[in-house]
Coordinates of C-alpha atoms and ligand atoms in Angstrom, one line a residue:
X1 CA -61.4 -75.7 -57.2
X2 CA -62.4 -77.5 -53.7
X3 CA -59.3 -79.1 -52.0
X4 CA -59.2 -82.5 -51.5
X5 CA -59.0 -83.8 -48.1
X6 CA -57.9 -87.3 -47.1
X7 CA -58.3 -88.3 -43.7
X8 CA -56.2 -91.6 -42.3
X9 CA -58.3 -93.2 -40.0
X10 CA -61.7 -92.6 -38.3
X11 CA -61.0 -93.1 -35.3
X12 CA -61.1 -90.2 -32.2
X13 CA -58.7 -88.0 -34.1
X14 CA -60.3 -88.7 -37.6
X15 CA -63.4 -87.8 -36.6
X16 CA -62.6 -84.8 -34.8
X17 CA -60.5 -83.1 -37.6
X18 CA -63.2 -84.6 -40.1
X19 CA -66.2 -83.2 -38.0
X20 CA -64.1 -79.4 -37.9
X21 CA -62.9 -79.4 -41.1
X22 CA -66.8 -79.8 -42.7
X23 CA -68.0 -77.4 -40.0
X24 CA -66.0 -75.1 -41.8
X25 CA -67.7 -75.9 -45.2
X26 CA -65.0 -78.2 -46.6
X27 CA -65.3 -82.0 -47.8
X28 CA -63.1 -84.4 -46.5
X29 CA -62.9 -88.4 -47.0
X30 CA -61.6 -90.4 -44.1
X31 CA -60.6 -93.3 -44.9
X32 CA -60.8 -96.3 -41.9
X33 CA -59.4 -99.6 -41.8
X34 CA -62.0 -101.3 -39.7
X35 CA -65.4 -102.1 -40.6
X36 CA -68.5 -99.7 -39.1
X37 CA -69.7 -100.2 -36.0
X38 CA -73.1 -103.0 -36.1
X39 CA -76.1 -101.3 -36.0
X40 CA -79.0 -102.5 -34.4
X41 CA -81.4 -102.1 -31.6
X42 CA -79.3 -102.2 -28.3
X43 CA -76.6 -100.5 -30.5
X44 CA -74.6 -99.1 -27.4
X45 CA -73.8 -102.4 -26.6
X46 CA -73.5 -103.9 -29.2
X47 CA -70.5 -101.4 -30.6
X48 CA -68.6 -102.5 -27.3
X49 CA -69.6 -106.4 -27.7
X50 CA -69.6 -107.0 -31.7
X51 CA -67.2 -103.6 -33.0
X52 CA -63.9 -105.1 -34.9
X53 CA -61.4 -102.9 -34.0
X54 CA -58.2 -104.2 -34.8
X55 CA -57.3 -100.7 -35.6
X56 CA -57.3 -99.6 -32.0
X57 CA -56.3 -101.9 -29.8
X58 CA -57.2 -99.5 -26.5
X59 CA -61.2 -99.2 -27.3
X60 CA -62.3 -101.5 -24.5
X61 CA -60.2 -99.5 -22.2
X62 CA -61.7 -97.3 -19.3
X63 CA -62.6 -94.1 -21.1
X64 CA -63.9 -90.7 -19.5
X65 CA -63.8 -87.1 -21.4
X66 CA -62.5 -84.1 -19.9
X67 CA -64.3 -80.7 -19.1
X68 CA -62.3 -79.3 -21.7
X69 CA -63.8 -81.8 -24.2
X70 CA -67.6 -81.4 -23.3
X71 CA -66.7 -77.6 -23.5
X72 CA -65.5 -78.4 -27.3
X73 CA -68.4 -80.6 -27.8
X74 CA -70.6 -78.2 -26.4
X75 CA -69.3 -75.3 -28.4
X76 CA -68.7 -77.0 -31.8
X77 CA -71.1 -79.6 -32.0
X78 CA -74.0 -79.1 -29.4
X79 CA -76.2 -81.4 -31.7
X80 CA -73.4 -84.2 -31.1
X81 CA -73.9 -83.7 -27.4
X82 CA -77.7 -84.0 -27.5
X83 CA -76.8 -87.3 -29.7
X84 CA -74.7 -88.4 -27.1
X85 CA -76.4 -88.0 -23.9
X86 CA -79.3 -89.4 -26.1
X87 CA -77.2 -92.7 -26.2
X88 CA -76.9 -92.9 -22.8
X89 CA -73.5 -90.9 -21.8
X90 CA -72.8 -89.1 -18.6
X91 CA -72.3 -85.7 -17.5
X92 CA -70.5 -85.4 -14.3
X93 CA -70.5 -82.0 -12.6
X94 CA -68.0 -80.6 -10.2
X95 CA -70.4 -80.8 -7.1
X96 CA -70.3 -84.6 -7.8
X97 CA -66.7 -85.3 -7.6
X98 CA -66.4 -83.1 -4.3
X99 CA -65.2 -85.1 -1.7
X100 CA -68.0 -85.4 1.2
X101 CA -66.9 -83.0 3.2
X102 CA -66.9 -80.2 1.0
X103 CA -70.2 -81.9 -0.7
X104 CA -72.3 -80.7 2.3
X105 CA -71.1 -76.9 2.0
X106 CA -71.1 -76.6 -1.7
X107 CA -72.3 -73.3 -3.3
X108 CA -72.4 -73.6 -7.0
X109 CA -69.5 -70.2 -8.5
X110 CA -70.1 -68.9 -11.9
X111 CA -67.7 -71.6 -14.2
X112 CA -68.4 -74.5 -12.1
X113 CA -70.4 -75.9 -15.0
X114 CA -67.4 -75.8 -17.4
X115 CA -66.3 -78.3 -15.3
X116 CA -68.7 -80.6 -16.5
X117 CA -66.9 -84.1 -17.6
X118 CA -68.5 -86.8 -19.6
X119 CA -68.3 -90.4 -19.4
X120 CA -69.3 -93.8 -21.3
X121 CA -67.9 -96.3 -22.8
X122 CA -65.3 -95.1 -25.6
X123 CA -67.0 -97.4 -27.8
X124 CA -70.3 -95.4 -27.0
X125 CA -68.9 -92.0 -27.7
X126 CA -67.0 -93.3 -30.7
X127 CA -69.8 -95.0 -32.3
X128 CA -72.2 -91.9 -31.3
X129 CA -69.6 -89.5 -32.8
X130 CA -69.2 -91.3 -36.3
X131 CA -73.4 -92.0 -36.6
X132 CA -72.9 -88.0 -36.4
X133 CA -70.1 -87.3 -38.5
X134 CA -72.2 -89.2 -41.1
X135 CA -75.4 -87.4 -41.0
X136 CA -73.0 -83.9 -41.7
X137 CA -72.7 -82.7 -45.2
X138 CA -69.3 -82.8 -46.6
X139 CA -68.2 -86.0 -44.7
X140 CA -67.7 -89.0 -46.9
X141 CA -66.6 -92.5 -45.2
X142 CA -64.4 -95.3 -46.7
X143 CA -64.8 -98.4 -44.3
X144 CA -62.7 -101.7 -44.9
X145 CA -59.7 -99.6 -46.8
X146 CA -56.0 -99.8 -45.7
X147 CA -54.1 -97.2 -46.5
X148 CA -50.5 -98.2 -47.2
X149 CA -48.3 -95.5 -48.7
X150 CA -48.0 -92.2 -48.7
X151 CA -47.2 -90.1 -52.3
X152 CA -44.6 -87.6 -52.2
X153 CA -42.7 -85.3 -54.5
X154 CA -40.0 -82.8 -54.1
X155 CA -41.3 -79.4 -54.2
X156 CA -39.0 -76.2 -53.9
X157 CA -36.3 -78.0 -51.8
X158 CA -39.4 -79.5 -49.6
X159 CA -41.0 -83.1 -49.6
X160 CA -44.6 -82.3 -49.8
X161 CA -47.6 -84.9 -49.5
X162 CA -49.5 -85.3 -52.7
X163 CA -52.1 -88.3 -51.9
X164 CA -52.0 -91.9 -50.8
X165 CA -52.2 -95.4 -51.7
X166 CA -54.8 -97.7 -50.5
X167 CA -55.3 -101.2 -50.2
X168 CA -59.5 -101.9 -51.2
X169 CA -60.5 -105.8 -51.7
X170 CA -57.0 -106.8 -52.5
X171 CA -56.5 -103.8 -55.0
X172 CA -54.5 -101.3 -55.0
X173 CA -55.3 -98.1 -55.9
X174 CA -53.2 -94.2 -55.5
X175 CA -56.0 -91.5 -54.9
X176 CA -54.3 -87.9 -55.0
X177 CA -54.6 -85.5 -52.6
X178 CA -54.1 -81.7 -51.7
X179 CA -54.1 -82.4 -48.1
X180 CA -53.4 -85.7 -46.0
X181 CA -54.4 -86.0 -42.6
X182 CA -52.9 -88.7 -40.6
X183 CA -55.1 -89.3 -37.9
X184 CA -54.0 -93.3 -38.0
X185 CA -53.1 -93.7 -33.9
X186 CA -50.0 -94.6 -32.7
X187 CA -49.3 -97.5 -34.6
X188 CA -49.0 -95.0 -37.8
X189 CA -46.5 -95.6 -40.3
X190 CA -46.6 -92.5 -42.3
X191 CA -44.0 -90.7 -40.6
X192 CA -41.7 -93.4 -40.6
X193 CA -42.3 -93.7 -43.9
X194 CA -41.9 -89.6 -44.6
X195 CA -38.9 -89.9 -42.6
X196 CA -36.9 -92.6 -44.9
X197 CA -37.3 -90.1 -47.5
X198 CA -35.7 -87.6 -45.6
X199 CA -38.4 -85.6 -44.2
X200 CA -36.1 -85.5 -40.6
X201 CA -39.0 -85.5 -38.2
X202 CA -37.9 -85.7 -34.7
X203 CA -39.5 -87.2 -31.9
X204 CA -38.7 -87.3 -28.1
X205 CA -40.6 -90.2 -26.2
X206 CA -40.8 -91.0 -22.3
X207 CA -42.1 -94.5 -20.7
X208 CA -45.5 -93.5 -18.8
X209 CA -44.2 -96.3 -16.4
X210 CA -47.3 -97.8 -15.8
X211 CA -49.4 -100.8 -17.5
X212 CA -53.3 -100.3 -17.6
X213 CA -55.5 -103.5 -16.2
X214 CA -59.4 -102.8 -17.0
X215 CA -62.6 -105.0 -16.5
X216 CA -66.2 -104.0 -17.3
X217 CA -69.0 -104.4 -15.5
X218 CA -73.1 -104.1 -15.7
X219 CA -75.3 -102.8 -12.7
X220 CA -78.1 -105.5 -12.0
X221 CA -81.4 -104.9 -13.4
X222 CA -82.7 -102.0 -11.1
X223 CA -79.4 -101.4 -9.3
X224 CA -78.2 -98.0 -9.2
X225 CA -74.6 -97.0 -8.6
X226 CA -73.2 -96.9 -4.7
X227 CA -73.2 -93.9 -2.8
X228 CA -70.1 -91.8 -2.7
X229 CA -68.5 -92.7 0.6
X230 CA -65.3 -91.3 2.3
X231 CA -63.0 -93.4 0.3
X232 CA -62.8 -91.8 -3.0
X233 CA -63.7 -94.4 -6.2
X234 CA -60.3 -93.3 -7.7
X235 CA -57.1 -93.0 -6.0
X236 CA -53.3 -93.5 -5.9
X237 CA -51.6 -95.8 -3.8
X238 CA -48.1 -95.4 -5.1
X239 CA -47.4 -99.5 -6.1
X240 CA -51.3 -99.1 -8.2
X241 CA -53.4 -96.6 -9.2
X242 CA -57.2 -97.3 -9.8
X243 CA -60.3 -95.7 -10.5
X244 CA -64.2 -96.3 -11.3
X245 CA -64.9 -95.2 -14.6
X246 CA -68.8 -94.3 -14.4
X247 CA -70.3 -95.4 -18.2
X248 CA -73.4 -95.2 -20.1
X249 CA -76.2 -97.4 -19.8
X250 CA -76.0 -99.2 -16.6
X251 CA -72.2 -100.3 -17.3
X252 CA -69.1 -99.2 -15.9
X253 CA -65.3 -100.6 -15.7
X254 CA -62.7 -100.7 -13.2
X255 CA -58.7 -99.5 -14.6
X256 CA -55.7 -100.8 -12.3
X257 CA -52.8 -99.4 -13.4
X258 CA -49.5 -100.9 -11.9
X259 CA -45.9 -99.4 -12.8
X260 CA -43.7 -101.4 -15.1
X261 CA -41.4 -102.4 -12.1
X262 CA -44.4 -104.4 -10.4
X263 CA -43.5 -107.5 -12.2
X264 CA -45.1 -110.1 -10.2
X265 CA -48.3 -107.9 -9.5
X266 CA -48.6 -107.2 -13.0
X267 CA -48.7 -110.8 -14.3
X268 CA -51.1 -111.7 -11.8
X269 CA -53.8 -109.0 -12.0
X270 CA -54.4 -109.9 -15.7
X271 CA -56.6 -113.0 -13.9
X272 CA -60.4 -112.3 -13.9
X273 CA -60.2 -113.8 -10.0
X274 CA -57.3 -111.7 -9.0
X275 CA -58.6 -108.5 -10.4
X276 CA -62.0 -108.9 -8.6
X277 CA -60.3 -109.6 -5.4
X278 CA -58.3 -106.9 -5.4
X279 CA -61.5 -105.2 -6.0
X280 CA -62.6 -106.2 -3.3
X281 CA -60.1 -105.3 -0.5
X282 CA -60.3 -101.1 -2.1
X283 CA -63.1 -99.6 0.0
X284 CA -63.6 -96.8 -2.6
X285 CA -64.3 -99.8 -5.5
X286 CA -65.4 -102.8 -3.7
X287 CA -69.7 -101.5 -3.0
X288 CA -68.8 -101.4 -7.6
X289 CA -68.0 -105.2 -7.6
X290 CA -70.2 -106.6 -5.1
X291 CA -71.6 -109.5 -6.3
X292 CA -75.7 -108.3 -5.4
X293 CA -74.8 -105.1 -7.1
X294 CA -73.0 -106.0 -10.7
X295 CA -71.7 -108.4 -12.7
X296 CA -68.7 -108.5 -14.7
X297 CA -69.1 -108.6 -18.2
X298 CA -65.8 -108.5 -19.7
X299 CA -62.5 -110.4 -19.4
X300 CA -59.7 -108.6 -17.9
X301 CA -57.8 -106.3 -20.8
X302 CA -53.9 -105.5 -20.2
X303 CA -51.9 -102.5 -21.9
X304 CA -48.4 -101.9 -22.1
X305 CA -45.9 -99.9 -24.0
X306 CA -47.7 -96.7 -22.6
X307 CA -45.4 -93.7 -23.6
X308 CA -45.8 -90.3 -24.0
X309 CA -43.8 -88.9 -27.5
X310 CA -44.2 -85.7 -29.4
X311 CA -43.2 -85.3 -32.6
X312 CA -41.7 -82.3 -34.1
X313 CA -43.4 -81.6 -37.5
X314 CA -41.9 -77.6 -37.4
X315 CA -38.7 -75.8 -36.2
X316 CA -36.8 -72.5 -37.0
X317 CA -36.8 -73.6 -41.0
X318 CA -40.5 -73.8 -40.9
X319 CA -43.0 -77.5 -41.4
X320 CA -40.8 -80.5 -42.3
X321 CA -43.3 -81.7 -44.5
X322 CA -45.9 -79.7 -46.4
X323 CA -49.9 -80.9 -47.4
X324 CA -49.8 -83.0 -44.3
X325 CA -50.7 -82.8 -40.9
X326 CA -50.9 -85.6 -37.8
X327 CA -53.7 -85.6 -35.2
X328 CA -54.4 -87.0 -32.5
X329 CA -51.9 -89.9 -31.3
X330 CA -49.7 -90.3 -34.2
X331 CA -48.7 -86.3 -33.5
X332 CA -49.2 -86.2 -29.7
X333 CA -49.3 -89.5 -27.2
X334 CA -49.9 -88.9 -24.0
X335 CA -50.5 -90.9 -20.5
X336 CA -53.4 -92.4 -20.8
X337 CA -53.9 -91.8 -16.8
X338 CA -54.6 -88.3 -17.4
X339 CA -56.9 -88.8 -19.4
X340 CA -55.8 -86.3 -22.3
X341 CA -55.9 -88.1 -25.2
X342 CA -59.1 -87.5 -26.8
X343 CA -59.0 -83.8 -25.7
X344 CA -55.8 -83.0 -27.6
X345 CA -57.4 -84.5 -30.8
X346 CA -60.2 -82.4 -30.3
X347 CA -57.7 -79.1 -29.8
X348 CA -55.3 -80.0 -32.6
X349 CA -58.9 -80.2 -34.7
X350 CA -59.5 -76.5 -33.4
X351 CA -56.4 -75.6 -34.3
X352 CA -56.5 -77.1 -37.6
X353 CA -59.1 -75.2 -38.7
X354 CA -58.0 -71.8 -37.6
X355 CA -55.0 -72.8 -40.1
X356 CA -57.2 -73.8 -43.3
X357 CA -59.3 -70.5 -42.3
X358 CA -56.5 -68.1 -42.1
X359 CA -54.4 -69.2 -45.2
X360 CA -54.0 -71.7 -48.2
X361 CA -50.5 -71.1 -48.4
X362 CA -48.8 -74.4 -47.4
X363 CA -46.0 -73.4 -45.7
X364 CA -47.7 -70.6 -43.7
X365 CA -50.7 -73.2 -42.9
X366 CA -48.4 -76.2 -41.7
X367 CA -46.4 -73.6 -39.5
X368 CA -49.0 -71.9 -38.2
X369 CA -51.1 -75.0 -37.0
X370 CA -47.9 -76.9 -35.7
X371 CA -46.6 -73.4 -33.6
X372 CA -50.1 -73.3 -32.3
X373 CA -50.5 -76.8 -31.5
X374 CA -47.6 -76.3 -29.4
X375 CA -48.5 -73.3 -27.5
X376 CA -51.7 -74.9 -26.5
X377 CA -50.6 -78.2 -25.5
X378 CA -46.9 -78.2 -24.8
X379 CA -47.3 -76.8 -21.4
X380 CA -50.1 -79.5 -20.5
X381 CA -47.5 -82.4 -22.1
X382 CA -44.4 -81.3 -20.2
X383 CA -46.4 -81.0 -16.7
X384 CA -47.3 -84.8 -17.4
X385 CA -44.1 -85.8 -18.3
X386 CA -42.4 -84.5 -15.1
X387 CA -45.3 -86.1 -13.3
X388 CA -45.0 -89.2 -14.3
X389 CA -40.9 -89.4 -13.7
X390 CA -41.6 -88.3 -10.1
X391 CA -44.0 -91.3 -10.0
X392 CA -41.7 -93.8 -11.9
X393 CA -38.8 -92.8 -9.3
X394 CA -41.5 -93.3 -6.3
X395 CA -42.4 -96.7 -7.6
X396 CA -38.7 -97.8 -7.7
X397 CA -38.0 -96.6 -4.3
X398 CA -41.1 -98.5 -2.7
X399 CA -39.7 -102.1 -3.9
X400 CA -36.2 -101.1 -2.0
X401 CA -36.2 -102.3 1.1
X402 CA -33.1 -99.8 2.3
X403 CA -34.3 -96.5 0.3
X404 CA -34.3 -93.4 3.0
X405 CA -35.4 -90.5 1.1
X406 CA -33.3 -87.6 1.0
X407 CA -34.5 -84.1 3.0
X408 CA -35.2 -82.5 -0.1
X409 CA -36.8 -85.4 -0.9
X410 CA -38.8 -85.6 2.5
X411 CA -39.9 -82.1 1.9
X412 CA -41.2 -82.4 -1.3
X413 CA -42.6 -85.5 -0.4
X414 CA -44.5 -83.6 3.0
X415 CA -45.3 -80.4 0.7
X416 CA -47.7 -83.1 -1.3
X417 CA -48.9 -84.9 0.9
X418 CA -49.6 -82.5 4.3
X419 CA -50.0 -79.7 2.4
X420 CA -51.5 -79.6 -1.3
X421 CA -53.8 -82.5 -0.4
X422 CA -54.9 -81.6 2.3
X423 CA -55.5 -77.6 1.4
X424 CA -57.4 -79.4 -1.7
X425 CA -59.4 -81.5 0.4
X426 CA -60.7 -79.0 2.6
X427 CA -61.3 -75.8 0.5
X428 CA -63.9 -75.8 -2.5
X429 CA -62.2 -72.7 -4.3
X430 CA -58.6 -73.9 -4.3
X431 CA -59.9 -77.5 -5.6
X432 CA -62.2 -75.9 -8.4
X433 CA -58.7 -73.5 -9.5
X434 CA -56.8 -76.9 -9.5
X435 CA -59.6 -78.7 -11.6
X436 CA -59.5 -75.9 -14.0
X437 CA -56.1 -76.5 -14.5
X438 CA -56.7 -80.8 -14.2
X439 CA -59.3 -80.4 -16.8
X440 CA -57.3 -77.8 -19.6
X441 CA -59.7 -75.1 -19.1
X442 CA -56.8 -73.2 -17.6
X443 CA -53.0 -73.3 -18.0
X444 CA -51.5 -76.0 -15.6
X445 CA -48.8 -73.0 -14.4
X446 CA -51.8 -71.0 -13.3
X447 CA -52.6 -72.7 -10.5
X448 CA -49.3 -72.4 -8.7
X449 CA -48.7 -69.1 -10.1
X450 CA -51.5 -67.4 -8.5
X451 CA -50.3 -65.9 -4.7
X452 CA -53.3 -66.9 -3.2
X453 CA -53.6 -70.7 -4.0
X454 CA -49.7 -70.8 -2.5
X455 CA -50.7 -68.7 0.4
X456 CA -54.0 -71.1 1.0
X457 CA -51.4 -74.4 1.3
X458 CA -48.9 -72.6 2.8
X459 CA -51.0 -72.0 5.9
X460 CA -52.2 -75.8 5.9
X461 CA -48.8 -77.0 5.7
X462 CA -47.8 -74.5 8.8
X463 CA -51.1 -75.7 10.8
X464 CA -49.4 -79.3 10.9
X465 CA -50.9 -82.3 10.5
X466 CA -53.0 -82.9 13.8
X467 CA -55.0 -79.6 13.1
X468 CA -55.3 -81.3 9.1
X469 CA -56.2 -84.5 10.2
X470 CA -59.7 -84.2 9.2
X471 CA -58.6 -82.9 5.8
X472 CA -56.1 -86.1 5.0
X473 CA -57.3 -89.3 2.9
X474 CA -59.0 -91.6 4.6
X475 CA -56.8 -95.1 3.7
X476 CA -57.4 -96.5 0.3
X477 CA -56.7 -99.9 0.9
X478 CA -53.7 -102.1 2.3
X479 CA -50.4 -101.5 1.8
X480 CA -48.1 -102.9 -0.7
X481 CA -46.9 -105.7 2.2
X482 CA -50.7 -106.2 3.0
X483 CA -52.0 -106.5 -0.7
X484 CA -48.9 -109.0 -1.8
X485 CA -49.7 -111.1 1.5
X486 CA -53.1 -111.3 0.2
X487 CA -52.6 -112.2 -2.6
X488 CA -49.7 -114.9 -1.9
X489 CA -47.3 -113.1 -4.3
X490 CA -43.3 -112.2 -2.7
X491 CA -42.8 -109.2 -2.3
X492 CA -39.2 -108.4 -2.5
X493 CA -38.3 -110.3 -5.7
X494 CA -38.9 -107.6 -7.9
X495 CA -36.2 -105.6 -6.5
X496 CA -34.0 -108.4 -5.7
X497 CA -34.0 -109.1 -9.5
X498 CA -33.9 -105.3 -10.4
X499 CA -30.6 -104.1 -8.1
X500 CA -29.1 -107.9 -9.7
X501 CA -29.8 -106.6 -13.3
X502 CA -28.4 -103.2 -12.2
Ligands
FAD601 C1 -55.4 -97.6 -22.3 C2 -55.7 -96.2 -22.8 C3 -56.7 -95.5 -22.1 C4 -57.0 -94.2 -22.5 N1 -57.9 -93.4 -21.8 C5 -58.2 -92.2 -22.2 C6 -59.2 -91.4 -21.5 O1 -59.7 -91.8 -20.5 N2 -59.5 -90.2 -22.0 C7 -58.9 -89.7 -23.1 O2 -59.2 -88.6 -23.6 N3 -58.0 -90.4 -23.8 C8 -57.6 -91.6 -23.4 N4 -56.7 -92.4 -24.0 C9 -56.1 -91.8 -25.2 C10 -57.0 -91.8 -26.4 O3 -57.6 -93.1 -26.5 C11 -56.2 -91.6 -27.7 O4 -55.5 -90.4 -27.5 C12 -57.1 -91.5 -28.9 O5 -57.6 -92.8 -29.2 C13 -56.3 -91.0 -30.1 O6 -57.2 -91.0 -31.2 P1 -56.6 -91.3 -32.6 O7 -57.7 -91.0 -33.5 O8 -55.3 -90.6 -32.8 O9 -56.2 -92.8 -32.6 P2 -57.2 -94.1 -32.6 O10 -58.3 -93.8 -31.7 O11 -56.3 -95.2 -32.2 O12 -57.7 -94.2 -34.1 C14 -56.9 -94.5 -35.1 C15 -57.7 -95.0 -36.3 O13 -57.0 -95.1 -37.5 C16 -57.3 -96.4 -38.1 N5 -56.1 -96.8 -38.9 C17 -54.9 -97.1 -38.4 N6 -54.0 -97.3 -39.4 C18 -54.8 -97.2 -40.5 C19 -54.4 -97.3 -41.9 N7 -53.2 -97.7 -42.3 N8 -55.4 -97.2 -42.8 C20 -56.7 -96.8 -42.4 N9 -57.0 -96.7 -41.1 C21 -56.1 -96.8 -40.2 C22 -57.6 -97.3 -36.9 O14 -58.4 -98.4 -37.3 C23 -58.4 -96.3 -36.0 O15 -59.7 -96.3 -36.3 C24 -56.4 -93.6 -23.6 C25 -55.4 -94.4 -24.3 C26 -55.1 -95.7 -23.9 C27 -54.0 -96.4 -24.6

């Protein structure tokens, strides 16, 4: 007899698992919260204007897809990909993300194209994706459902997942199930639910350290995007990070993300007025904002409470659970800065499948897909995570007036900046080997692994930085002083009131 399949949530994870697991000639039923996304002539826009989401409260944030997400689109679902440039979404190749320099010299290498990105709205790729998922045999949709429990018995010693309980026009009803899927986001309760009845799932979470500001915009009628100019439409100036998120259909949005400690910046940005003005004074980003080029179209949406946490599902006594399997951010969360998200949902999907495929033993299936889940995307997750510490500490130490950095710290400090940015900046094959890595199309270790990359910015980092100069980035903007002057905000406090608290 066919399995049964529940799927919580339709949403990126949902339909990704849903979209693999019928590719592979099963049926699955996802079941989503939320109503569907309005249909009707503009229906692009009117997913991001009219779309109740209350299910995901990130959808209006700045969106763009890896190259190891087109790759999976491309691969598994190249009639989703026609769909989706169809509705107006991006691709972005490698040449286009050069900076200038290199631009001019450029000679396309065999693999450039897998580093092809794509970018819309996430409401636009969402939207696309589940118009898609719909038209596939074996895909069955249950808008306007809550699921509220999970079912569970004891088997053999084990809790295992038997089905769920959902919440449908007040009633509730238990639907049984051989195998759950909780692809509910990162507001899902079924593993705290598993783990009050002793299921023992651990999970390990780290603050990303940043809150994410965004604001949409539409290109005027006939308007086409800036030129690329030196200073680069995405960049990090240590007390904010920003980028220009090219979307579909004339629109695009602006992300400022400031770190936690910024406490008077971040209560400020979230102001249409102050947002635009800062805008304004970022080279790379102000031609975007200009009022005879765009128009906002969109209030300013804040995000906090960005973490990254992994949950263990499997250790050395094999799954904690069996008939159930997380995807997507309820399993993995990750910064959103990197930009990961999506692509991990579409990897644990992969890997899902090569589970079901190889075996319908439950205990074999759950350990094989969590193992594997691991080996693909631990590495990728721990790189982040050590990241985004080195960043938390480097935002601390810019609101103390007295910090001297340590030599070691100086060093590391002068091997990123006058050596691996500069060495990226001015050679096209060591950037493309670092974008493979960037973009998951290669193991992040491989990058620094390889003798020749270390050689390449070894040699920079000897030539010193007169004979770089040309290879440095040009200034993004005004400094943390400059930009708090501007905007009439003090810019001590914050760690006046931090070293007090301390
Ligand atoms: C600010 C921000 C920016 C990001 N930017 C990027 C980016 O640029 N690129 C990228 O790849 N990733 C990005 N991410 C990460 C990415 O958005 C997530 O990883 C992705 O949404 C995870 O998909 P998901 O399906 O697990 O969860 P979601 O997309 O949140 O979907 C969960 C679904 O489950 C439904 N649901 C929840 N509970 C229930 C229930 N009880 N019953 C029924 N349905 C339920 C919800 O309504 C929703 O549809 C970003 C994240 C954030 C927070």
């Amino acid at each position: 007899m066919e399995e049964r399949i529940l799927i919580v949530g339709g949403g990126i994870a949902g339909l990704w698992s849903a979209l693999a697991l019928a590719k592979s000639g099963r049926s699955v039923t996802v079941i989503e919260r939320d109503p569907p996304a309005p249909e009707g002539e503009d229906s692009a826009d009117l997913a991001f204007t009219d779309w109740e989401r209350r299910g995901v409260g990130h959808l209006r944030h700045s969106h763009a897809f890896l190259a190891r997400l087109h790759k999976h689109i491309r691969e598994w679902h190249p009639e989703l990909m026609q769909d989706l440039l169809a509705a107006g979404c991006r691709e972005i190749g490698f040449a286009d993300n050069l900076p200038l320099a290199l631009r001019e010299t450029y000679v396309p290498a065999p693999g450039d194209e897998e580093l092809t990105i794509l970018t819309s709205r996430r409401t636009t790729l969402e939207f696309v994706m589940r118009r898609y998922a719909l038209r596939q045999p074996g895909i069955e949709f249950v808008t306007d459902t809550l699921v509220r429990d999970v079912l569970t018995e004891t088997r053999s010693g084990r809790l295992a997942v038997t089905g769920l309980a959902i919440e449908r026009d007040g009633e509730r009803q238990e639907w049984p199930a051989d195998t759950v899927i909780d692809a509910a986001g990162k507001n899902s309760q079924l593993i705290d639910t598993l783990n009050e009845r002793g299921a023992g799932i651990e999970e390990k979470t780290e603050r990303a350290g940043i809150l994410y500001f965004t604001r949409h915009y539409r290109l005027h009628e006939g308007m086409g995007e800036p030129e690329r100019n030196k200073v680069p439409s995405a960049g990090d100036m240590g007390f904010m990070k920003y980028g220009v998120f090219p979307a579909d259909n004339g629109c695009f949005s602006i992300t400022i993300a400031v770190p936690e400690i910024e406490m008077e910046l971040r209560k400020a940005i979230i102001r249409p007025e102050t947002f635009d003005f800062i805008c304004s004074q970022l080279p790379g980003v102000a031609p975007w904002t200009a009022e005879d080029r765009s128009t906002p179209v969109s209030k300013v949406y804040g995000m906090g409470e960005l973490i990254s946490r992994w949950r263990k599902l499997a250790d050395d006594d094999g799954p904690r659970v069996l008939n159930f399997f997380p995807l997507g951010d309820s399993f993995i969360r990750t910064n959103p800065l990197y930009g990961r998200g999506c692509t991990f949902a579409a990897i644990e999907a992969e890997t899902l499948v090569h589970a079901f495929d190889r075996t319908e033993n439950p205990v074999a299936r759950a350990t094989l897909y969590f193992n594997n889940a691991r080996g693909a995307l631990r590495p990728y997750y721990s790189d982040m995570v050590k990241q985004d510490k080195a960043a938390i500490r480097r935002a601390r130490n810019a609101l103390d007036p007295d910090y001297r950095p340590k030599l070691r710290n100086r060093v590391i400090r002068s091997f990123a900046e006058d050596a691996i940015t500069p060495a990226l900046r001015g050679d096209t094959a060591l950037l493309r080997e670092f974008m493979r890595a960037f973009h998951m199309i290669d193991k992040p270790s491989e990058f620094l692994r390889n003798p020749g990359n270390i050689a390449k910015i070894m040699s920079v980092w000897a030539r010193g930085k007169k004979r770089n100069a040309r290879h440095y980035p040009p200034k993004l903007g005004p400094d943390r002083q400059e930009m708090m002057a501007l905007l009439d905000l003090p810019a001590t406090s914050d760690w006046e009131r931090l070293r007090d608290a301390a």
